[in-house]
Coordinates of C-alpha atoms and ligand atoms in Angstrom, one line a residue:
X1 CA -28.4 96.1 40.2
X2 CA -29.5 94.9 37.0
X3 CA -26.5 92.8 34.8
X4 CA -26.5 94.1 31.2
X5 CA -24.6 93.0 27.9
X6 CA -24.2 95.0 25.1
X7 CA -22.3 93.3 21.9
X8 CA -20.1 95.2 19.7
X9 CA -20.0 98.0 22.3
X10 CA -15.8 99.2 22.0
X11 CA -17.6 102.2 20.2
X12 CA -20.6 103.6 18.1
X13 CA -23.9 102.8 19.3
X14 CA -22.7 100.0 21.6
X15 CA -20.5 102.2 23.4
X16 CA -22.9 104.8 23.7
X17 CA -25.8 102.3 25.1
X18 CA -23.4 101.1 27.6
X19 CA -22.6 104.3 28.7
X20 CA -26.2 105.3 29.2
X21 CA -27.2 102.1 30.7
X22 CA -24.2 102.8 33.3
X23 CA -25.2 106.0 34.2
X24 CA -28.7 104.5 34.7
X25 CA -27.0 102.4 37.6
X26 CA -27.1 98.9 35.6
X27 CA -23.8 96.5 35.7
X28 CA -22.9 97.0 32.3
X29 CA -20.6 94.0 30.1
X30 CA -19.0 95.3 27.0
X31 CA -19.0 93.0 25.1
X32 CA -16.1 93.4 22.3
X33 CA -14.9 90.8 20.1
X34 CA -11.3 92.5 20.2
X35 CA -9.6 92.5 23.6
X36 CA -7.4 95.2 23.5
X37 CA -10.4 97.6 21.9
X38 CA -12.9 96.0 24.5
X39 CA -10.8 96.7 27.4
X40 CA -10.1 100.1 26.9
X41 CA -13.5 100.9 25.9
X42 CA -14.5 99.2 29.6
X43 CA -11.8 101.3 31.4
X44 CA -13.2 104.4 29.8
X45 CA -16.8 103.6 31.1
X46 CA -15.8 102.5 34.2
X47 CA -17.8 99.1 33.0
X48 CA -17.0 95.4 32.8
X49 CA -15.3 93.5 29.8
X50 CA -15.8 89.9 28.2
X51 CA -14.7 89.0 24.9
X52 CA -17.3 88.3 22.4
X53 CA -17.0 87.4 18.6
X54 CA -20.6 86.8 18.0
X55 CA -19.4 84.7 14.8
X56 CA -17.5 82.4 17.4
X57 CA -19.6 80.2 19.4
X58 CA -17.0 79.5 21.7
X59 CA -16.3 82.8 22.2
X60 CA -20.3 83.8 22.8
X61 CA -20.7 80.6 25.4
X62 CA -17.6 81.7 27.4
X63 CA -18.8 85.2 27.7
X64 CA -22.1 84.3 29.2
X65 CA -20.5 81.7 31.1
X66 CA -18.4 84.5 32.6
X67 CA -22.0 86.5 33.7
X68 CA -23.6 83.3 34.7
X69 CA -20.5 82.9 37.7
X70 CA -20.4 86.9 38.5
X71 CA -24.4 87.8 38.5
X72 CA -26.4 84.7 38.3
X73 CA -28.9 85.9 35.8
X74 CA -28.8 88.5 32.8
X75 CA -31.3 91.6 32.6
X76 CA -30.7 92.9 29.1
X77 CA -28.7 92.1 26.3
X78 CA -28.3 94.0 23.1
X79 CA -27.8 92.7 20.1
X80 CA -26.2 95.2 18.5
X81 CA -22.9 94.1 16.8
X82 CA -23.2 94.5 13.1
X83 CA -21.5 94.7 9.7
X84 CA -22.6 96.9 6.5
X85 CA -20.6 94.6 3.8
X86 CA -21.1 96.8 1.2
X87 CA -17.8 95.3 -0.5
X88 CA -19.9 93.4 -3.1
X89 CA -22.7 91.2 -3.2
X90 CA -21.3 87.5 -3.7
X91 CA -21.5 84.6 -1.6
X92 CA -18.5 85.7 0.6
X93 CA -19.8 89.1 1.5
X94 CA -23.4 87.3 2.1
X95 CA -22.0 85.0 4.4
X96 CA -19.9 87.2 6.9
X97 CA -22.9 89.7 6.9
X98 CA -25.8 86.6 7.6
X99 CA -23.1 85.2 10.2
X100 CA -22.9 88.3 11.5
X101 CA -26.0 90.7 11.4
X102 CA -28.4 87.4 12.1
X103 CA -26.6 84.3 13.1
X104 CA -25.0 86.4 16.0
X105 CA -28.4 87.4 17.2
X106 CA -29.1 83.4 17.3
X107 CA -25.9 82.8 18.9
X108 CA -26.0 85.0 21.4
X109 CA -29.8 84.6 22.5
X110 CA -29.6 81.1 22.8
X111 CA -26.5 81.6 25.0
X112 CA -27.9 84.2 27.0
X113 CA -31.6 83.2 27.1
X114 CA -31.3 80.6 30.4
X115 CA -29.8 83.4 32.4
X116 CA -32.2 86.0 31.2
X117 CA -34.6 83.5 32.4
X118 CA -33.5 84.0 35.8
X119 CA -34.5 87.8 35.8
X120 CA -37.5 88.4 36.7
X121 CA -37.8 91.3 34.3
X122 CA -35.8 90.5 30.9
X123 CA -35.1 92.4 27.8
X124 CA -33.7 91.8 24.5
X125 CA -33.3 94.7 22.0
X126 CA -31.6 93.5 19.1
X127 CA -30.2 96.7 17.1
X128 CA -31.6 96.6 13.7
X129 CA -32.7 99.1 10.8
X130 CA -35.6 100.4 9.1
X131 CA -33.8 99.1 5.8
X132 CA -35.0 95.9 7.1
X133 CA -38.3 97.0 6.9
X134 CA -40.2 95.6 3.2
X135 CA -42.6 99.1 3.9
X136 CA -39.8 101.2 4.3
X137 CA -37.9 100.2 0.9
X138 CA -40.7 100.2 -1.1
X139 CA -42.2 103.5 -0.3
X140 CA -40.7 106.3 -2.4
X141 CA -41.6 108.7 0.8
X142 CA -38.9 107.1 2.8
X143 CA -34.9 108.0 2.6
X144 CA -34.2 104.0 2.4
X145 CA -36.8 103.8 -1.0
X146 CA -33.5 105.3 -2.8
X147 CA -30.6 103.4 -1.1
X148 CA -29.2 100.0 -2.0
X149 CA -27.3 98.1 0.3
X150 CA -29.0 94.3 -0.9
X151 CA -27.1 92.3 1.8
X152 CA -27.7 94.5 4.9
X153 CA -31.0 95.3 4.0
X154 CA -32.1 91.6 3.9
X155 CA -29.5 91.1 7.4
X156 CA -31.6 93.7 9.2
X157 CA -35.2 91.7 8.0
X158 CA -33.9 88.6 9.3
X159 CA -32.9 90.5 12.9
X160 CA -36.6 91.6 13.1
X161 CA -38.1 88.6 12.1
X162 CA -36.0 86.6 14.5
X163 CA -37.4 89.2 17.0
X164 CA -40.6 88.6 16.5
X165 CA -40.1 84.7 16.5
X166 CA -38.4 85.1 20.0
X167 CA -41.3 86.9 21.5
X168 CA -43.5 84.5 20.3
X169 CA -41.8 81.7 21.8
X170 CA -40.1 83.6 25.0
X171 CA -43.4 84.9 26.2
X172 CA -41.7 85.8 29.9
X173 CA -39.0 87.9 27.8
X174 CA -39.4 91.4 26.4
X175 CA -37.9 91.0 23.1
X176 CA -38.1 94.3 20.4
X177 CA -36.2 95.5 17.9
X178 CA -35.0 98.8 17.1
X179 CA -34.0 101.7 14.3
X180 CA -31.5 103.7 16.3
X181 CA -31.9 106.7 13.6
X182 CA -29.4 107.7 11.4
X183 CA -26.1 107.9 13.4
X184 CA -22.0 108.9 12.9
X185 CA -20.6 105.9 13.6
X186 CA -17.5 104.5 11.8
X187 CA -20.0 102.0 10.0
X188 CA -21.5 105.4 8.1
X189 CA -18.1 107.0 7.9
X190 CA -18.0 106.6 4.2
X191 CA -21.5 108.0 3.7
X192 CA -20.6 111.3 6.1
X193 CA -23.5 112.7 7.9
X194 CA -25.9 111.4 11.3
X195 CA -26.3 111.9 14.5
X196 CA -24.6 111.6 17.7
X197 CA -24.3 107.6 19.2
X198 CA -26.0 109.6 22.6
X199 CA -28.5 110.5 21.0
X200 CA -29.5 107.4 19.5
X201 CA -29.0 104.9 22.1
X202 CA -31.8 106.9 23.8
X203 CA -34.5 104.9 22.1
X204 CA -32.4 101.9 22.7
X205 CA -32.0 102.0 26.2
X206 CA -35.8 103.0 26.6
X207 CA -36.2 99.8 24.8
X208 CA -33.9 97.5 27.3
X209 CA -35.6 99.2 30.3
X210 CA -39.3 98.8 30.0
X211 CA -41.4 97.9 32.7
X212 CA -43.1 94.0 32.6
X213 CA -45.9 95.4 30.5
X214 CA -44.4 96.6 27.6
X215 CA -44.5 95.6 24.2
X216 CA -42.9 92.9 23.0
X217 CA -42.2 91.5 19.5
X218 CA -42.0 95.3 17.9
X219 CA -39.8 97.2 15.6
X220 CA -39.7 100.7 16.8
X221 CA -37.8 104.3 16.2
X222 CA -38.0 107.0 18.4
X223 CA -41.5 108.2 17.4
X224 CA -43.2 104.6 18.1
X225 CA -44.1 101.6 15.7
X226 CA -42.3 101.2 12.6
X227 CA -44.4 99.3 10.2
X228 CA -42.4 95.9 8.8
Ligands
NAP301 P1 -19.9 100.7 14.4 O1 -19.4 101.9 15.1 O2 -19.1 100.2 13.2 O3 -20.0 99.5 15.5 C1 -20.2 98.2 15.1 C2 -19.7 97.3 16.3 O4 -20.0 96.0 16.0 C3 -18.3 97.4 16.6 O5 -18.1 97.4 18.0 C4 -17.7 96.2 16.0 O6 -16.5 95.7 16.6 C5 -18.8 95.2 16.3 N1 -18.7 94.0 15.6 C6 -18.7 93.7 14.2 N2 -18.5 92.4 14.0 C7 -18.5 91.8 15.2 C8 -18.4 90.5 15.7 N3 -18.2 89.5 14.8 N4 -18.4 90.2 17.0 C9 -18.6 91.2 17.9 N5 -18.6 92.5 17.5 C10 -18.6 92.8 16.2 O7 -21.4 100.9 13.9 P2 -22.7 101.3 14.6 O8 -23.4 102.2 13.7 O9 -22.5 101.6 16.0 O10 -23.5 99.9 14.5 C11 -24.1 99.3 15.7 C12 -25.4 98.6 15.2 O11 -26.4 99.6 14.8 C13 -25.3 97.7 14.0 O12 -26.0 96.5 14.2 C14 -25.8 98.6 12.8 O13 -26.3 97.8 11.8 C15 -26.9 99.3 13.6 N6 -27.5 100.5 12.9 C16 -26.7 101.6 12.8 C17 -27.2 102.8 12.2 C18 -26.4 104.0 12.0 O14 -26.9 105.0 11.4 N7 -25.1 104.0 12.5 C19 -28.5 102.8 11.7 C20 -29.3 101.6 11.9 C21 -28.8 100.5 12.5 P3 -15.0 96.1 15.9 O15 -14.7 97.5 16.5 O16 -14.2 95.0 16.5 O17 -15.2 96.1 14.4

């Protein structure tokens, strides 16, 4: 059976990718960085657990080190833990969201990329958002033209662009980014509104499940091709 991680999957769209990629018969790792919230959120899904802080480096290394000894080789990982930071815009606020929204990604990649290696079809799909994309922001047609949110918004560019470097240099992995679509999680709480997590892990998991010959180094929604 494939060997999947997911980061930041206790709950919201982690959880809900994990739950899909279970019922899809994959061996699914939640990876939470909060044991107690990771755990139960495993024995929910009937899924395994490893404790990842994806600002912690030892934290990320002992995680994969933990897949290495029980599957040999990772399939897909999701980069999908993330903060909003919309508590200001100072050099504080910048750094937890950069260490984060993009240093995580790096983190995590790097750790996972010799076992993902090893499979002989691997998938990255790192969780990111159209308000990442320079199109999207500065077209007054699209909802994101109208919403400010500086330090995500440049968090979420970095995620695709670091996408689209990893293809580029990891030609045998499938790497692709993704705009889940607007979705209830607790990161939108405070804005109300969106989708079920269900819903919105669909295009995720069609993402971290294509065959050998699909794309690689895209950002996509669920309707195809997002432009950058
Ligand atoms: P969420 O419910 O708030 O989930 C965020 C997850 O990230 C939580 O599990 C959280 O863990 C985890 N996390 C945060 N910092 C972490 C760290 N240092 N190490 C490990 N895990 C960490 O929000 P969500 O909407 O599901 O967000 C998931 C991803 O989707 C994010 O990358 C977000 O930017 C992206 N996204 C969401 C939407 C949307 O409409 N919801 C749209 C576009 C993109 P704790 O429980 O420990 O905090």
């Amino acid at each position: 059976m494939p060997a999947a991680l997911i980061t930041g999957a206790n709950k919201g769209l982690g959880y809900a990718t994990a739950e899909r990629l279970h019922e899809l018969g994959h061996t699914v790792y939640v990876g939470a960085r909060d044991v107690e919230r990771g755990e139960r959120a495993a024995a929910a899904l009937g899924v395994r657990f490893v404790q990842l802080d994806v600002t912690d480096d030892a934290s990320v290394s002992a995680a994969l080190a933990t897949i290495e000894s029980a599957e040999g080789q990772l399939d897909i990982l999701v980069n999908n833990a993330g903060v909003l930071g919309l508590t200001g815009v100072d050099g504080p606020t910048a750094l937890r969201v950069f260490d984060t929204n993009v240093v995580g990604i790096v983190r995590v990649t790097e750790a996972a990329l010799p076992l993902l290696r090893k499979s002989p079809n691997p998938h990255v799909v790192t969780v990111s958002s159209s308000m990442g994309s320079f199109w999207a922001v500065t077209n007054p047609d699209r909802p994101e033209f109208n919403l400010s949110a500086a330090l995500y918004s440049a968090s979420k560019s970095a995620a695709t662009m670091l996408t689209v470097q990893y293809a580029k240099s990891e030609p045998g992995v499938r790497f692709n980014a993704v705009e889940p679509g607007y979705t209830a999680t607790d990161m939108m709480a405070a804005i109300g509104g969106g989708r079920p997590p269900a819903e919105s892990a669909k295009i995720i998991v069609r993402l971290a499940t294509l065959g050998a010959d699909g794309p690689t180094g895209t950002l996509q929604d669920e309707t195809g091709v997002l432009n950058w």
